[in-house]
Amino acid sequence: MGKILEIAELGHPVLRKVASEVEDIENEEIQNFIDDLIETGIDSNGVGIAAPQVYESKRIFIISSRPNTRYPNAPELGPIALINPEITSFSDEKEKDWEGCLSIPGIRGLVPRHKTIKVKYLTREGVSKEDEFSDFVARIFQHELDHLDGIMFLDRMESNHEIVTEKEYQKFMTKILEEKNLGNEG
Ligand code: ZN
């Protein structure tokens, strides 16, 4: 069982650094850190969290996907740790959707991401894996990988007009859901 770590917020330089590769995955300190990162992700109810977000400039992130209202077909995945992750190829097709970030509390933005990506990473057991992700999981992967390169989702946005506060986001998402439900009744 891990412990809950403090989350770095936008403005702290650790979020703007390129994180270092992990070489000693079997090291107890790294293994304990992965437990802590998973625990911190669960505690903050996030779908992903990257090591720099807890002040550790290492190439590790966690993905935790489950079906939700915007992605009812999202797979149940994780929480799993991905170490030294890379994108090996991606679809030209991009999609824009809303993202939030534990390090930018209270803000949401519309971010374009590749719809499908092929990836490579090491598991916490040190096993090399290749995978193909699309939609929601591809979005989480790209968001978290950016954290390892010092990139925040705000940097990927096309317009400041597509930044909203959590309060307004919740308001219009509730409205869209209500309209959908009304439509279903008809
Ligand atoms: Zn983030």
PDB file of N, CA, C and O in Angstrom, residues 115-140:
ATOM      1  N   LYS A 115      -5.807  10.268 -32.570  1.00  0.00           N
ATOM      2  CA  LYS A 115      -6.897   9.362 -32.220  1.00  0.00           C
ATOM      3  C   LYS A 115      -6.373   7.977 -31.834  1.00  0.00           C
ATOM      4  O   LYS A 115      -6.858   7.350 -30.904  1.00  0.00           O
ATOM      5  N   THR A 116      -5.371   7.510 -32.588  1.00  0.00           N
ATOM      6  CA  THR A 116      -4.803   6.179 -32.331  1.00  0.00           C
ATOM      7  C   THR A 116      -3.281   6.284 -32.273  1.00  0.00           C
ATOM      8  O   THR A 116      -2.677   7.019 -33.057  1.00  0.00           O
ATOM      9  N   ILE A 117      -2.689   5.581 -31.334  1.00  0.00           N
ATOM     10  CA  ILE A 117      -1.225   5.585 -31.224  1.00  0.00           C
ATOM     11  C   ILE A 117      -0.720   4.165 -30.976  1.00  0.00           C
ATOM     12  O   ILE A 117      -1.412   3.341 -30.378  1.00  0.00           O
ATOM     13  N   LYS A 118       0.492   3.903 -31.489  1.00  0.00           N
ATOM     14  CA  LYS A 118       1.187   2.660 -31.133  1.00  0.00           C
ATOM     15  C   LYS A 118       2.283   3.052 -30.154  1.00  0.00           C
ATOM     16  O   LYS A 118       2.975   4.068 -30.367  1.00  0.00           O
ATOM     17  N   VAL A 119       2.422   2.262 -29.101  1.00  0.00           N
ATOM     18  CA  VAL A 119       3.330   2.654 -28.026  1.00  0.00           C
ATOM     19  C   VAL A 119       4.203   1.492 -27.577  1.00  0.00           C
ATOM     20  O   VAL A 119       3.916   0.329 -27.862  1.00  0.00           O
ATOM     21  N   LYS A 120       5.242   1.860 -26.840  1.00  0.00           N
ATOM     22  CA  LYS A 120       6.203   0.910 -26.310  1.00  0.00           C
ATOM     23  C   LYS A 120       6.524   1.386 -24.893  1.00  0.00           C
ATOM     24  O   LYS A 120       6.641   2.598 -24.670  1.00  0.00           O
ATOM     25  N   TYR A 121       6.621   0.489 -23.957  1.00  0.00           N
ATOM     26  CA  TYR A 121       6.974   0.880 -22.588  1.00  0.00           C
ATOM     27  C   TYR A 121       7.436  -0.347 -21.815  1.00  0.00           C
ATOM     28  O   TYR A 121       7.309  -1.481 -22.296  1.00  0.00           O
ATOM     29  N   LEU A 122       7.949  -0.125 -20.630  1.00  0.00           N
ATOM     30  CA  LEU A 122       8.304  -1.225 -19.729  1.00  0.00           C
ATOM     31  C   LEU A 122       7.264  -1.296 -18.624  1.00  0.00           C
ATOM     32  O   LEU A 122       6.775  -0.267 -18.152  1.00  0.00           O
ATOM     33  N   THR A 123       6.932  -2.512 -18.226  1.00  0.00           N
ATOM     34  CA  THR A 123       6.054  -2.686 -17.070  1.00  0.00           C
ATOM     35  C   THR A 123       6.888  -2.544 -15.795  1.00  0.00           C
ATOM     36  O   THR A 123       8.119  -2.502 -15.866  1.00  0.00           O
ATOM     37  N   ARG A 124       6.239  -2.526 -14.650  1.00  0.00           N
ATOM     38  CA  ARG A 124       6.991  -2.395 -13.396  1.00  0.00           C
ATOM     39  C   ARG A 124       7.806  -3.653 -13.093  1.00  0.00           C
ATOM     40  O   ARG A 124       8.659  -3.656 -12.210  1.00  0.00           O
ATOM     41  N   GLU A 125       7.524  -4.737 -13.846  1.00  0.00           N
ATOM     42  CA  GLU A 125       8.340  -5.952 -13.718  1.00  0.00           C
ATOM     43  C   GLU A 125       9.545  -5.894 -14.659  1.00  0.00           C
ATOM     44  O   GLU A 125      10.357  -6.818 -14.707  1.00  0.00           O
ATOM     45  N   GLY A 126       9.620  -4.818 -15.443  1.00  0.00           N
ATOM     46  CA  GLY A 126      10.749  -4.656 -16.354  1.00  0.00           C
ATOM     47  C   GLY A 126      10.538  -5.335 -17.694  1.00  0.00           C
ATOM     48  O   GLY A 126      11.473  -5.473 -18.485  1.00  0.00           O
ATOM     49  N   VAL A 127       9.302  -5.755 -17.966  1.00  0.00           N
ATOM     50  CA  VAL A 127       8.988  -6.420 -19.226  1.00  0.00           C
ATOM     51  C   VAL A 127       8.642  -5.380 -20.287  1.00  0.00           C
ATOM     52  O   VAL A 127       7.841  -4.475 -20.041  1.00  0.00           O
ATOM     53  N   SER A 128       9.251  -5.517 -21.474  1.00  0.00           N
ATOM     54  CA  SER A 128       8.988  -4.586 -22.564  1.00  0.00           C
ATOM     55  C   SER A 128       7.671  -4.948 -23.244  1.00  0.00           C
ATOM     56  O   SER A 128       7.429  -6.107 -23.562  1.00  0.00           O
ATOM     57  N   LYS A 129       6.795  -3.941 -23.421  1.00  0.00           N
ATOM     58  CA  LYS A 129       5.482  -4.199 -24.018  1.00  0.00           C
ATOM     59  C   LYS A 129       5.211  -3.240 -25.165  1.00  0.00           C
ATOM     60  O   LYS A 129       5.641  -2.088 -25.130  1.00  0.00           O
ATOM     61  N   GLU A 130       4.472  -3.737 -26.175  1.00  0.00           N
ATOM     62  CA  GLU A 130       3.979  -2.871 -27.240  1.00  0.00           C
ATOM     63  C   GLU A 130       2.468  -2.955 -27.244  1.00  0.00           C
ATOM     64  O   GLU A 130       1.903  -4.013 -27.000  1.00  0.00           O
ATOM     65  N   ASP A 131       1.814  -1.822 -27.491  1.00  0.00           N
ATOM     66  CA  ASP A 131       0.364  -1.766 -27.423  1.00  0.00           C
ATOM     67  C   ASP A 131      -0.147  -0.772 -28.440  1.00  0.00           C
ATOM     68  O   ASP A 131       0.613   0.089 -28.901  1.00  0.00           O
ATOM     69  N   GLU A 132      -1.445  -0.893 -28.754  1.00  0.00           N
ATOM     70  CA  GLU A 132      -2.084   0.138 -29.556  1.00  0.00           C
ATOM     71  C   GLU A 132      -3.247   0.682 -28.742  1.00  0.00           C
ATOM     72  O   GLU A 132      -4.041  -0.094 -28.206  1.00  0.00           O
ATOM     73  N   PHE A 133      -3.306   1.992 -28.610  1.00  0.00           N
ATOM     74  CA  PHE A 133      -4.386   2.616 -27.852  1.00  0.00           C
ATOM     75  C   PHE A 133      -5.147   3.578 -28.755  1.00  0.00           C
ATOM     76  O   PHE A 133      -4.562   4.194 -29.645  1.00  0.00           O
ATOM     77  N   SER A 134      -6.462   3.727 -28.486  1.00  0.00           N
ATOM     78  CA  SER A 134      -7.215   4.730 -29.230  1.00  0.00           C
ATOM     79  C   SER A 134      -8.126   5.500 -28.281  1.00  0.00           C
ATOM     80  O   SER A 134      -8.315   5.102 -27.130  1.00  0.00           O
ATOM     81  N   ASP A 135      -8.656   6.605 -28.802  1.00  0.00           N
ATOM     82  CA  ASP A 135      -9.631   7.440 -28.093  1.00  0.00           C
ATOM     83  C   ASP A 135      -9.172   7.821 -26.679  1.00  0.00           C
ATOM     84  O   ASP A 135      -8.108   8.389 -26.522  1.00  0.00           O
ATOM     85  N   PHE A 136      -9.986   7.435 -25.684  1.00  0.00           N
ATOM     86  CA  PHE A 136      -9.752   7.902 -24.315  1.00  0.00           C
ATOM     87  C   PHE A 136      -8.373   7.498 -23.784  1.00  0.00           C
ATOM     88  O   PHE A 136      -7.635   8.329 -23.232  1.00  0.00           O
ATOM     89  N   VAL A 137      -8.009   6.236 -23.965  1.00  0.00           N
ATOM     90  CA  VAL A 137      -6.725   5.768 -23.427  1.00  0.00           C
ATOM     91  C   VAL A 137      -5.560   6.415 -24.186  1.00  0.00           C
ATOM     92  O   VAL A 137      -4.546   6.802 -23.584  1.00  0.00           O
ATOM     93  N   ALA A 138      -5.724   6.585 -25.512  1.00  0.00           N
ATOM     94  CA  ALA A 138      -4.695   7.268 -26.304  1.00  0.00           C
ATOM     95  C   ALA A 138      -4.521   8.704 -25.798  1.00  0.00           C
ATOM     96  O   ALA A 138      -3.408   9.227 -25.722  1.00  0.00           O
ATOM     97  N   ARG A 139      -5.636   9.331 -25.447  1.00  0.00           N
ATOM     98  CA  ARG A 139      -5.602  10.701 -24.926  1.00  0.00           C
ATOM     99  C   ARG A 139      -4.862  10.756 -23.588  1.00  0.00           C
ATOM    100  O   ARG A 139      -4.003  11.620 -23.384  1.00  0.00           O
ATOM    101  N   ILE A 140      -5.177   9.828 -22.699  1.00  0.00           N
ATOM    102  CA  ILE A 140      -4.485   9.809 -21.392  1.00  0.00           C
ATOM    103  C   ILE A 140      -2.980   9.611 -21.615  1.00  0.00           C
ATOM    104  O   ILE A 140      -2.160  10.327 -21.036  1.00  0.00           O
TER     105      ILE A 140
END
